[in-house]
Amino acid sequence: MLNDVAFGQYYPVNSAVHRLDPRTKLIWLIAYIVALFLANNFYSLAVCALLLVVAIAASKLPFASVLRSIKGILFILLFTAVLNLLFYGGETVLVEWNFIKISVEGIIFTVFLAFRLTFLVMGSTILTLTTTPVSLTDGIESLLTPLKFIKFPVHELALIMSIALRFIPTLIDETNRIISAQKARGADFESGNILKRVKAVVPILIPLLISAFRRAEELGDAMDARCYSNAKNRTKYKKLTFKLGDLVAVILVAALIAGVVLLNIYGANIIPEIYNYIKIS
Amino acid sequence: MSTNAITLKNVKYSYSQSEDAPALNGVSLSVEKGEFVAVLGHNGSGKSTLARLINGLLTADEGEITVLGLNVSDKKNIAEVRRRAGIVFQNPDNQMVASIVEDDVAFGPENVGVEREEIGRRINWALKSVGMEEFKNSTPSRLSGGQKQRVAIAGVLAIKPDIIILDESTAMLDPKGRAEVISVVKKLNEEEGITVLLITHFMEEALFADRAIVLNKGEVVLQGTPEEIFKNGDALETYNLALPKITEIENGLREAGLTVSNALNYQTLARDIADNLKGKTWGNCKNTPQYNQGGEWDVDISNLTFTYSAKSPFATHALNGVDLKIKEGEFFGVIGHTGSGKSTLIQHLNALIKLPQAQKKYKAKKVKKGQTPPTMPQITVGNYNLSNKKCDFKSLRADVGMVFQYPEYQLFAETVFEDVAFGLKNFFPKMGEEEVITAVKESLEMVGLNYEEIKDKSPFDLSGGQKRRVAIAGVIVTKPKILVLDEPAAGLDPLGKKEIMELLHKLHKTWCKTVVIVSHDMDEIADNCTSCAVISNGKIVFADTPEKVFANGEKLIELGLDIPLAAKLLIELKKYGVEIDCNLSCKGFTKSVINAYKGGGNNA
């Protein structure tokens, strides 16, 4: 039942992108999202698309696997598109019926937004496909380190994430076992109305919760016994190193932002006749 | 500084203020530096409390505990005590913090502020000491129980402790995993001079210790070398501990007048037996095995193949063409190590995993002319044809009871009564209140519990052994014709094991026609089963009576499986020209040797 859950969806190949420092990839993603939201015309958006293609090529990921990520947001994508199309307003009205107004500006905006969302999701997917959850956690911890000065529990947060990752496979196994055991006692999870099905989950959830608490307690003891405390002199074994590839990636994404800003400003001058149809206001 | 690693003086501890007997009631003991001491005791004898007190996870109510000269009750010392005395716990899954072996081993040294480069060196050293260096970058969920425990030991070692306490660290492992852990610990004790306190209920493990301490009801009742301890067979029994099998055989032979030494290895015992039988002639020792004729409730599996995550890059063949017959009336054993496919196999018996033809979406592939259609797997259990979509799977599951490993973890209801009645109400929704009560009562009494006393209790307030009994009651409440159990005795102490096996034999004689158990413990199979099958890599390697299966000793060892003690002794005896054909249980073996000694035939 739960065997097909591929958590984090890490795609194991050895590529330049896989080898990047997780911090670089996190910064890269944030910068990429900023660029996407800065872009106000299709020239800028095209530059964003170009960088996405470069990143996918460098990561050796099959294009289809990146594209598949859109499936998850397809509903939101269509929903917002329809809303935008019908209620955007705009001046060059094509159809008007009661409070519904379809305009040229509306169509342009809808298409633009759809691309922006798609690129955003594809960009994030590249991150999760090329980075193991473990190194992602390391990256987040390292990036959040400055927050220690305002007493934000960065290390504790990272440890919580790491323990959660560690226990996901264990708990999935356990869930499968409990489901089988209750099925063997005649439990039926597949038929009946919603109320019946919700009730049928109780014999799974209770043992699972109890076991999770028991595990937490035992883990707590084991951590205590291994000298865990909130002492300040704790050291860190894993060290992230910034390499040449990371520099290249950062330069690329900086260039992207610069390109987007320039095209936002000077885009109107390239072919002025069509500019009205490729910008959003 | 004293030479003692651990000293306890009149230590008392209770978990609650109520009238319950204290967990520890005035324990005094000492462990010298570099010593290997085993602490033995049944579940609830206070042995785990001891480990927690030494490490400062619990604080003693009375008395004094010093670890390497440090007083544990002084809060300032606790950090230092934990650095110098590490604990490895029971459940291998619940003591790892990281998803990568290397990171997990690093956790301890990080906590005590070791420099980065030094942590790297310690990880390599610690993993090498436990023989896990090649798994440095593996993820714990892919490791076997024994491997996980070795990583846990490495995690403790990396802090460079002087003492390692193993708090029932072997209780949840299979015999192979147990042997791995014990040999690692023995090596650390001998080569690194680490003081070891091994807390266990397996008497065999005490053989490796310099000294053993027996706890009962929170008090030290016996102390001495393992040999001295094992001389007190009767006393040990009153403390709910079982002698090692080998000592049991020796004692049995000695009573019958044979001269055998107190050796604790089977080679010496075999030599002693051969000496005793010298010059004796014994009649025909051939045993005539009793074949079961079978009946209405036979299980017939043919050509069973099963692949997990088929059509994906992670596809794994769990079963690869299994043919197996289990006749009505058998006490059947399924042997195989973790990952051999035995769990997948038994889940087919009550259609928890359905055959492909029986699944809703299944459509038979069209077969072109001239081609033979592929042979589909077939399973019949009594009158149920499991390859038929229309098979009544619900009543099949009521007739084939399935008890999973650690069944107590599936208890969920508010009261014991409701939990046991759960299956009954699922299978027979129209059953009357009176009938349900009668069935639940019978079922609880069958597993040896007092119905009136226990029915309204919460299942979570019971002891470990009681929980397991309630869980089994919840399965047998439908009076299944066939009862399948995956490792029914896992994690139990010797007494608990014995009781569960007795319960299964009782069920076999009364409600259930056939009992099928999955086990890694070869002696358990030899002692209890009428037939058994060995499964390896998704295939049945042998299926026959235990005597015939274990006659293939070498092949089984090649497959990474063990053989029962009696089988080892028989192989060894052959070297001295002594050939005895006997039942492979310890009792059967002892009886056959005695018969041969007295000059008669044997029919054990």
PDB file of C-alpha atoms in Angstrom, chain B residues 5 9 14 75 84 88 111 167 260 297 330 349 366-367 394 396 468 478 509 513 549 577 592:
ATOM      1  CA  ALA B   5      34.852  -0.070  37.013  1.00  0.00           C
ATOM      2  CA  LYS B   9      26.314  -0.712  47.358  1.00  0.00           C
ATOM      3  CA  SER B  14      11.158   1.549  42.703  1.00  0.00           C
ATOM      4  CA  LYS B  75      24.516  15.445  39.036  1.00  0.00           C
ATOM      5  CA  ARG B  84      32.984   6.780  30.036  1.00  0.00           C
ATOM      6  CA  VAL B  88      23.692  -0.137  23.760  1.00  0.00           C
ATOM      7  CA  ASN B 111      28.069  15.809  21.494  1.00  0.00           C
ATOM      8  CA  ASP B 167      21.103  -3.661  27.887  1.00  0.00           C
ATOM      9  CA  VAL B 260      30.512 -36.664  30.737  1.00  0.00           C
ATOM     10  CA  TRP B 297      -7.352 -28.937   5.427  1.00  0.00           C
ATOM     11  CA  GLU B 330       1.243 -30.920  10.940  1.00  0.00           C
ATOM     12  CA  LEU B 349      -1.771 -18.349   2.866  1.00  0.00           C
ATOM     13  CA  LYS B 366      -4.346 -13.601 -24.821  1.00  0.00           C
ATOM     14  CA  VAL B 367      -2.264 -16.545 -25.874  1.00  0.00           C
ATOM     15  CA  LYS B 394     -13.211 -13.159   4.333  1.00  0.00           C
ATOM     16  CA  LEU B 396     -10.653 -17.820   4.428  1.00  0.00           C
ATOM     17  CA  ARG B 468       1.351 -11.153  23.513  1.00  0.00           C
ATOM     18  CA  THR B 478     -12.401 -17.399  15.375  1.00  0.00           C
ATOM     19  CA  LYS B 509      -4.251 -30.553  19.962  1.00  0.00           C
ATOM     20  CA  LYS B 513      -5.610 -28.692  12.909  1.00  0.00           C
ATOM     21  CA  VAL B 549      16.232 -31.595   6.506  1.00  0.00           C
ATOM     22  CA  GLY B 577      32.059 -44.053  14.141  1.00  0.00           C
ATOM     23  CA  SER B 592      18.492 -42.113  22.110  1.00  0.00           C
TER      24      SER B 592
END
